Coordinates of C-alpha atoms in Angstrom, one line a residue:
X1220 CA 0.0 -0.1 0.2
X1221 CA 1.2 3.0 -1.4
X1222 CA 1.3 6.3 1.1
X1223 CA 0.5 9.4 -0.5
X1224 CA 0.5 12.9 1.1
X1225 CA -2.6 14.4 1.3
X1226 CA -2.2 17.2 -0.6
X1227 CA -0.5 15.4 -3.9
X1228 CA -2.6 13.1 -5.8
X1229 CA -1.1 9.8 -6.7
X1230 CA -0.7 10.5 -10.2
X1231 CA 0.9 13.5 -9.3
X1232 CA 3.5 11.5 -7.2
X1233 CA 4.1 8.8 -9.5
X1234 CA 4.7 11.7 -12.5
X1235 CA 7.1 13.6 -10.5
X1236 CA 9.2 10.7 -9.2
X1237 CA 9.1 8.7 -12.8
X1238 CA 10.4 11.6 -13.9
X1239 CA 13.3 12.1 -11.2
X1240 CA 14.1 8.4 -11.3
X1241 CA 14.4 8.5 -15.4
X1242 CA 16.9 11.8 -14.9
X1243 CA 19.3 9.4 -12.7
X1244 CA 18.6 6.6 -15.1
X1245 CA 19.7 8.3 -18.3
X1246 CA 22.4 10.3 -16.4
X1247 CA 24.0 6.9 -16.1
X1248 CA 23.7 5.9 -19.4
X1249 CA 25.5 8.7 -20.4
X1250 CA 28.0 8.3 -18.0
X1251 CA 28.5 4.9 -19.6
X1252 CA 28.9 6.5 -23.1
X1253 CA 31.6 8.9 -22.2
X1254 CA 29.4 11.8 -23.2
X1255 CA 30.8 14.3 -20.9
X1256 CA 28.7 17.5 -21.3
X1257 CA 25.3 16.3 -22.1
X1258 CA 26.0 14.0 -18.7
X1259 CA 27.1 17.3 -17.0
X1260 CA 23.8 18.9 -18.3
X1261 CA 21.5 15.9 -16.8
X1262 CA 23.5 15.6 -13.6
X1263 CA 22.9 19.3 -12.7
X1264 CA 19.2 18.3 -13.3
X1265 CA 18.9 15.5 -10.6
X1266 CA 19.1 17.6 -7.5
X1267 CA 16.5 20.2 -8.4
X1268 CA 14.2 17.5 -9.7
X1269 CA 14.3 16.2 -6.5
X1270 CA 14.0 19.9 -4.3
X1271 CA 11.1 20.1 -6.6
X1272 CA 9.3 16.9 -5.4
X1273 CA 10.3 17.6 -1.5
X1274 CA 8.5 21.1 -2.3
X1275 CA 5.7 19.5 -3.7
X1276 CA 5.4 17.1 -0.8
X1277 CA 5.8 19.7 1.7
X1278 CA 2.8 22.0 0.4
X1279 CA 1.5 23.5 3.3
X1280 CA 3.3 22.5 6.4
X1281 CA 6.8 24.3 6.1
X1282 CA 8.9 24.8 9.2
X1283 CA 12.7 25.2 9.9
X1284 CA 13.5 21.5 9.0
X1285 CA 12.3 22.1 5.6
X1286 CA 14.4 24.9 5.0
X1287 CA 17.4 22.9 6.6
X1288 CA 17.0 20.2 4.3
X1289 CA 16.8 22.3 1.1
X1290 CA 19.8 24.3 1.7
X1291 CA 21.8 21.0 2.4
X1292 CA 20.1 19.5 -1.1
X1293 CA 21.8 23.2 -2.9
X1294 CA 25.0 22.3 -1.2
X1295 CA 24.9 18.8 -2.6
X1296 CA 23.9 20.0 -6.0
X1297 CA 26.7 22.4 -5.9
X1298 CA 28.9 19.7 -5.3
X1299 CA 27.7 17.2 -7.8
X1300 CA 28.3 19.9 -10.5
X1301 CA 31.5 21.2 -9.2
X1302 CA 33.0 17.7 -8.8
X1303 CA 31.9 17.0 -12.4
X1304 CA 33.4 20.1 -13.4
X1305 CA 37.1 19.0 -11.8
X1306 CA 37.9 17.0 -15.0
X1307 CA 38.1 20.2 -16.8
X1308 CA 40.1 22.6 -13.8
X1309 CA 41.4 20.7 -10.4
X1310 CA 40.5 23.5 -8.3
X1311 CA 37.2 23.1 -8.5
X1312 CA 37.1 19.7 -6.8
X1313 CA 38.0 21.0 -3.1
X1314 CA 35.2 23.8 -3.6
X1315 CA 32.9 20.8 -4.3
X1316 CA 34.0 18.9 -1.2
X1317 CA 33.7 21.7 0.7
X1318 CA 30.0 22.1 -0.9
X1319 CA 29.5 18.7 0.5
X1320 CA 31.1 19.1 3.7
X1321 CA 28.4 21.8 4.5
X1322 CA 25.6 19.8 2.8
X1323 CA 26.9 17.0 5.7
X1324 CA 26.8 19.4 8.2
X1325 CA 23.5 20.7 7.5
X1326 CA 22.1 17.7 7.5

């Protein structure tokens, strides 16, 4: 039995979830094929899709914990992108690592 948030219809929840997981699968396929820029583009959409799904799910019941989760997800997103860009410039590695550290501290 599925538990669906009362503010989301079952169809919306499934549609958003499928979109999120499809982006992850497309990213894995592109990484496997060695497609650098399209892989980075798709990877940069995964966490914003998760944030969008989270915002839809938390509709109407906002508190400080939700704000912290969104902040942590944003820092995780920055870390993902920066670590993807280290193949072009190594200085992005430390900044990406710091982004993940901040995300973990917020979590």
